Amino acid sequence: MSITSSKEVWSTLQEEFQGRKIFDKKIIEKILIFVAHKYNTMVTTIEQTKDLSTLLMTELMGSLEAYKQGMN
């Protein structure tokens, strides 16, 4: 399966983890790399202000979604 949009990433993650708290730094980093081209400013802010080893997946996705809504 090829994931090409942030919505597909989010849907796949929701199906995979079904609400479990995720603290996997590698997963967080992969998501940040995937969305960096579209949300570069926000990704940089997250990387500089948050501890990726304790950041919950839901917090990351919430931050990206809030940034997206602010752009519209």
PDB file of N, CA and C in Angstrom, residues 11-68:
ATOM      1  N   SER A  11      -5.302   8.105   8.903  1.00  0.00           N
ATOM      2  CA  SER A  11      -6.259   6.996   8.866  1.00  0.00           C
ATOM      3  C   SER A  11      -5.567   5.661   9.127  1.00  0.00           C
ATOM      4  N   THR A  12      -4.416   5.469   8.508  1.00  0.00           N
ATOM      5  CA  THR A  12      -3.658   4.235   8.702  1.00  0.00           C
ATOM      6  C   THR A  12      -3.222   4.090  10.156  1.00  0.00           C
ATOM      7  N   LEU A  13      -2.743   5.174  10.744  1.00  0.00           N
ATOM      8  CA  LEU A  13      -2.308   5.133  12.144  1.00  0.00           C
ATOM      9  C   LEU A  13      -3.483   4.857  13.079  1.00  0.00           C
ATOM     10  N   GLN A  14      -4.627   5.467  12.813  1.00  0.00           N
ATOM     11  CA  GLN A  14      -5.801   5.224  13.648  1.00  0.00           C
ATOM     12  C   GLN A  14      -6.205   3.754  13.596  1.00  0.00           C
ATOM     13  N   GLU A  15      -6.213   3.173  12.412  1.00  0.00           N
ATOM     14  CA  GLU A  15      -6.556   1.760  12.270  1.00  0.00           C
ATOM     15  C   GLU A  15      -5.536   0.875  12.976  1.00  0.00           C
ATOM     16  N   GLU A  16      -4.270   1.210  12.823  1.00  0.00           N
ATOM     17  CA  GLU A  16      -3.189   0.389  13.372  1.00  0.00           C
ATOM     18  C   GLU A  16      -3.172   0.406  14.899  1.00  0.00           C
ATOM     19  N   PHE A  17      -3.313   1.574  15.491  1.00  0.00           N
ATOM     20  CA  PHE A  17      -3.104   1.699  16.928  1.00  0.00           C
ATOM     21  C   PHE A  17      -4.388   1.869  17.725  1.00  0.00           C
ATOM     22  N   GLN A  18      -5.497   2.128  17.108  1.00  0.00           N
ATOM     23  CA  GLN A  18      -6.820   2.176  17.722  1.00  0.00           C
ATOM     24  C   GLN A  18      -6.844   2.833  19.096  1.00  0.00           C
ATOM     25  N   GLY A  19      -6.305   4.030  19.185  1.00  0.00           N
ATOM     26  CA  GLY A  19      -6.384   4.812  20.407  1.00  0.00           C
ATOM     27  C   GLY A  19      -5.308   4.544  21.441  1.00  0.00           C
ATOM     28  N   ARG A  20      -4.442   3.561  21.211  1.00  0.00           N
ATOM     29  CA  ARG A  20      -3.369   3.307  22.172  1.00  0.00           C
ATOM     30  C   ARG A  20      -2.396   4.477  22.173  1.00  0.00           C
ATOM     31  N   LYS A  21      -1.821   4.750  23.326  1.00  0.00           N
ATOM     32  CA  LYS A  21      -0.830   5.818  23.413  1.00  0.00           C
ATOM     33  C   LYS A  21       0.465   5.339  22.768  1.00  0.00           C
ATOM     34  N   ILE A  22       0.978   6.144  21.866  1.00  0.00           N
ATOM     35  CA  ILE A  22       2.182   5.779  21.129  1.00  0.00           C
ATOM     36  C   ILE A  22       3.307   6.734  21.514  1.00  0.00           C
ATOM     37  N   PHE A  23       4.414   6.185  21.996  1.00  0.00           N
ATOM     38  CA  PHE A  23       5.575   6.983  22.365  1.00  0.00           C
ATOM     39  C   PHE A  23       6.781   6.634  21.498  1.00  0.00           C
ATOM     40  N   ASP A  24       6.573   6.040  20.349  1.00  0.00           N
ATOM     41  CA  ASP A  24       7.672   5.574  19.517  1.00  0.00           C
ATOM     42  C   ASP A  24       8.296   6.736  18.751  1.00  0.00           C
ATOM     43  N   LYS A  25       9.471   7.126  19.175  1.00  0.00           N
ATOM     44  CA  LYS A  25      10.168   8.261  18.566  1.00  0.00           C
ATOM     45  C   LYS A  25      10.407   8.043  17.076  1.00  0.00           C
ATOM     46  N   LYS A  26      10.707   6.819  16.676  1.00  0.00           N
ATOM     47  CA  LYS A  26      10.970   6.544  15.259  1.00  0.00           C
ATOM     48  C   LYS A  26       9.723   6.775  14.407  1.00  0.00           C
ATOM     49  N   ILE A  27       8.565   6.389  14.902  1.00  0.00           N
ATOM     50  CA  ILE A  27       7.320   6.621  14.169  1.00  0.00           C
ATOM     51  C   ILE A  27       7.058   8.116  14.054  1.00  0.00           C
ATOM     52  N   ILE A  28       7.230   8.841  15.157  1.00  0.00           N
ATOM     53  CA  ILE A  28       7.039  10.297  15.158  1.00  0.00           C
ATOM     54  C   ILE A  28       7.970  10.936  14.132  1.00  0.00           C
ATOM     55  N   GLU A  29       9.231  10.539  14.136  1.00  0.00           N
ATOM     56  CA  GLU A  29      10.201  11.111  13.197  1.00  0.00           C
ATOM     57  C   GLU A  29       9.829  10.811  11.744  1.00  0.00           C
ATOM     58  N   LYS A  30       9.348   9.608  11.473  1.00  0.00           N
ATOM     59  CA  LYS A  30       8.947   9.259  10.107  1.00  0.00           C
ATOM     60  C   LYS A  30       7.772  10.113   9.647  1.00  0.00           C
ATOM     61  N   ILE A  31       6.828  10.345  10.531  1.00  0.00           N
ATOM     62  CA  ILE A  31       5.687  11.197  10.180  1.00  0.00           C
ATOM     63  C   ILE A  31       6.161  12.614   9.910  1.00  0.00           C
ATOM     64  N   LEU A  32       7.049  13.123  10.751  1.00  0.00           N
ATOM     65  CA  LEU A  32       7.559  14.485  10.552  1.00  0.00           C
ATOM     66  C   LEU A  32       8.295  14.605   9.220  1.00  0.00           C
ATOM     67  N   ILE A  33       9.047  13.589   8.852  1.00  0.00           N
ATOM     68  CA  ILE A  33       9.736  13.607   7.553  1.00  0.00           C
ATOM     69  C   ILE A  33       8.713  13.604   6.419  1.00  0.00           C
ATOM     70  N   PHE A  34       7.682  12.784   6.550  1.00  0.00           N
ATOM     71  CA  PHE A  34       6.666  12.668   5.509  1.00  0.00           C
ATOM     72  C   PHE A  34       5.937  13.990   5.271  1.00  0.00           C
ATOM     73  N   VAL A  35       5.618  14.704   6.341  1.00  0.00           N
ATOM     74  CA  VAL A  35       4.828  15.935   6.189  1.00  0.00           C
ATOM     75  C   VAL A  35       5.689  17.192   6.116  1.00  0.00           C
ATOM     76  N   ALA A  36       6.992  17.056   6.218  1.00  0.00           N
ATOM     77  CA  ALA A  36       7.881  18.224   6.270  1.00  0.00           C
ATOM     78  C   ALA A  36       7.751  19.130   5.055  1.00  0.00           C
ATOM     79  N   HIS A  37       7.561  18.568   3.873  1.00  0.00           N
ATOM     80  CA  HIS A  37       7.473  19.401   2.671  1.00  0.00           C
ATOM     81  C   HIS A  37       6.252  20.316   2.706  1.00  0.00           C
ATOM     82  N   LYS A  38       5.195  19.892   3.363  1.00  0.00           N
ATOM     83  CA  LYS A  38       3.964  20.688   3.400  1.00  0.00           C
ATOM     84  C   LYS A  38       3.878  21.560   4.654  1.00  0.00           C
ATOM     85  N   TYR A  39       4.397  21.076   5.754  1.00  0.00           N
ATOM     86  CA  TYR A  39       4.286  21.761   7.041  1.00  0.00           C
ATOM     87  C   TYR A  39       5.662  22.077   7.617  1.00  0.00           C
ATOM     88  N   ASN A  40       6.579  22.526   6.795  1.00  0.00           N
ATOM     89  CA  ASN A  40       7.970  22.714   7.198  1.00  0.00           C
ATOM     90  C   ASN A  40       8.112  23.562   8.460  1.00  0.00           C
ATOM     91  N   THR A  41       7.420  24.683   8.522  1.00  0.00           N
ATOM     92  CA  THR A  41       7.519  25.563   9.689  1.00  0.00           C
ATOM     93  C   THR A  41       7.060  24.847  10.949  1.00  0.00           C
ATOM     94  N   MET A  42       5.940  24.143  10.861  1.00  0.00           N
ATOM     95  CA  MET A  42       5.404  23.447  12.028  1.00  0.00           C
ATOM     96  C   MET A  42       6.307  22.292  12.445  1.00  0.00           C
ATOM     97  N   VAL A  43       6.833  21.555  11.494  1.00  0.00           N
ATOM     98  CA  VAL A  43       7.732  20.439  11.808  1.00  0.00           C
ATOM     99  C   VAL A  43       8.965  20.952  12.540  1.00  0.00           C
ATOM    100  N   THR A  44       9.533  22.042  12.058  1.00  0.00           N
ATOM    101  CA  THR A  44      10.703  22.637  12.709  1.00  0.00           C
ATOM    102  C   THR A  44      10.365  23.049  14.135  1.00  0.00           C
ATOM    103  N   THR A  45       9.212  23.669  14.328  1.00  0.00           N
ATOM    104  CA  THR A  45       8.785  24.092  15.663  1.00  0.00           C
ATOM    105  C   THR A  45       8.629  22.894  16.590  1.00  0.00           C
ATOM    106  N   ILE A  46       7.991  21.842  16.118  1.00  0.00           N
ATOM    107  CA  ILE A  46       7.800  20.639  16.936  1.00  0.00           C
ATOM    108  C   ILE A  46       9.147  20.029  17.309  1.00  0.00           C
ATOM    109  N   GLU A  47      10.040  19.911  16.339  1.00  0.00           N
ATOM    110  CA  GLU A  47      11.353  19.312  16.608  1.00  0.00           C
ATOM    111  C   GLU A  47      12.149  20.122  17.623  1.00  0.00           C
ATOM    112  N   GLN A  48      11.994  21.439  17.617  1.00  0.00           N
ATOM    113  CA  GLN A  48      12.779  22.292  18.507  1.00  0.00           C
ATOM    114  C   GLN A  48      12.151  22.479  19.883  1.00  0.00           C
ATOM    115  N   THR A  49      10.844  22.276  20.003  1.00  0.00           N
ATOM    116  CA  THR A  49      10.185  22.587  21.272  1.00  0.00           C
ATOM    117  C   THR A  49       9.648  21.382  22.027  1.00  0.00           C
ATOM    118  N   LYS A  50       9.614  20.231  21.406  1.00  0.00           N
ATOM    119  CA  LYS A  50       9.036  19.063  22.065  1.00  0.00           C
ATOM    120  C   LYS A  50      10.050  17.925  22.140  1.00  0.00           C
ATOM    121  N   ASP A  51       9.917  17.121  23.169  1.00  0.00           N
ATOM    122  CA  ASP A  51      10.740  15.921  23.326  1.00  0.00           C
ATOM    123  C   ASP A  51      10.068  14.798  22.540  1.00  0.00           C
ATOM    124  N   LEU A  52      10.628  14.433  21.406  1.00  0.00           N
ATOM    125  CA  LEU A  52       9.999  13.442  20.536  1.00  0.00           C
ATOM    126  C   LEU A  52       9.880  12.069  21.190  1.00  0.00           C
ATOM    127  N   SER A  53      10.704  11.796  22.187  1.00  0.00           N
ATOM    128  CA  SER A  53      10.636  10.490  22.846  1.00  0.00           C
ATOM    129  C   SER A  53       9.438  10.385  23.786  1.00  0.00           C
ATOM    130  N   THR A  54       8.814  11.513  24.148  1.00  0.00           N
ATOM    131  CA  THR A  54       7.643  11.475  25.023  1.00  0.00           C
ATOM    132  C   THR A  54       6.394  12.035  24.354  1.00  0.00           C
ATOM    133  N   LEU A  55       6.518  12.489  23.130  1.00  0.00           N
ATOM    134  CA  LEU A  55       5.389  13.074  22.408  1.00  0.00           C
ATOM    135  C   LEU A  55       4.419  11.978  21.977  1.00  0.00           C
ATOM    136  N   LEU A  56       3.158  12.139  22.335  1.00  0.00           N
ATOM    137  CA  LEU A  56       2.136  11.183  21.923  1.00  0.00           C
ATOM    138  C   LEU A  56       1.764  11.407  20.469  1.00  0.00           C
ATOM    139  N   MET A  57       1.429  10.333  19.793  1.00  0.00           N
ATOM    140  CA  MET A  57       1.009  10.416  18.401  1.00  0.00           C
ATOM    141  C   MET A  57      -0.184  11.360  18.264  1.00  0.00           C
ATOM    142  N   THR A  58      -1.119  11.282  19.201  1.00  0.00           N
ATOM    143  CA  THR A  58      -2.303  12.144  19.128  1.00  0.00           C
ATOM    144  C   THR A  58      -1.934  13.610  19.283  1.00  0.00           C
ATOM    145  N   GLU A  59      -0.930  13.908  20.094  1.00  0.00           N
ATOM    146  CA  GLU A  59      -0.473  15.294  20.246  1.00  0.00           C
ATOM    147  C   GLU A  59       0.153  15.796  18.947  1.00  0.00           C
ATOM    148  N   LEU A  60       0.964  14.954  18.323  1.00  0.00           N
ATOM    149  CA  LEU A  60       1.585  15.327  17.058  1.00  0.00           C
ATOM    150  C   LEU A  60       0.526  15.603  15.999  1.00  0.00           C
ATOM    151  N   MET A  61      -0.396  14.675  15.831  1.00  0.00           N
ATOM    152  CA  MET A  61      -1.422  14.835  14.804  1.00  0.00           C
ATOM    153  C   MET A  61      -2.323  16.026  15.122  1.00  0.00           C
ATOM    154  N   GLY A  62      -2.602  16.261  16.396  1.00  0.00           N
ATOM    155  CA  GLY A  62      -3.400  17.424  16.783  1.00  0.00           C
ATOM    156  C   GLY A  62      -2.692  18.722  16.439  1.00  0.00           C
ATOM    157  N   SER A  63      -1.403  18.785  16.685  1.00  0.00           N
ATOM    158  CA  SER A  63      -0.620  19.979  16.354  1.00  0.00           C
ATOM    159  C   SER A  63      -0.604  20.229  14.854  1.00  0.00           C
ATOM    160  N   LEU A  64      -0.403  19.175  14.081  1.00  0.00           N
ATOM    161  CA  LEU A  64      -0.385  19.322  12.624  1.00  0.00           C
ATOM    162  C   LEU A  64      -1.757  19.731  12.090  1.00  0.00           C
ATOM    163  N   GLU A  65      -2.812  19.158  12.655  1.00  0.00           N
ATOM    164  CA  GLU A  65      -4.166  19.503  12.213  1.00  0.00           C
ATOM    165  C   GLU A  65      -4.500  20.953  12.567  1.00  0.00           C
ATOM    166  N   ALA A  66      -4.115  21.394  13.770  1.00  0.00           N
ATOM    167  CA  ALA A  66      -4.360  22.783  14.170  1.00  0.00           C
ATOM    168  C   ALA A  66      -3.608  23.748  13.259  1.00  0.00           C
ATOM    169  N   TYR A  67      -2.388  23.409  12.916  1.00  0.00           N
ATOM    170  CA  TYR A  67      -1.601  24.243  12.007  1.00  0.00           C
ATOM    171  C   TYR A  67      -2.273  24.319  10.643  1.00  0.00           C
ATOM    172  N   LYS A  68      -2.754  23.173  10.172  1.00  0.00           N
ATOM    173  CA  LYS A  68      -3.437  23.120   8.875  1.00  0.00           C
ATOM    174  C   LYS A  68      -4.694  23.995   8.895  1.00  0.00           C
TER     175      LYS A  68
END
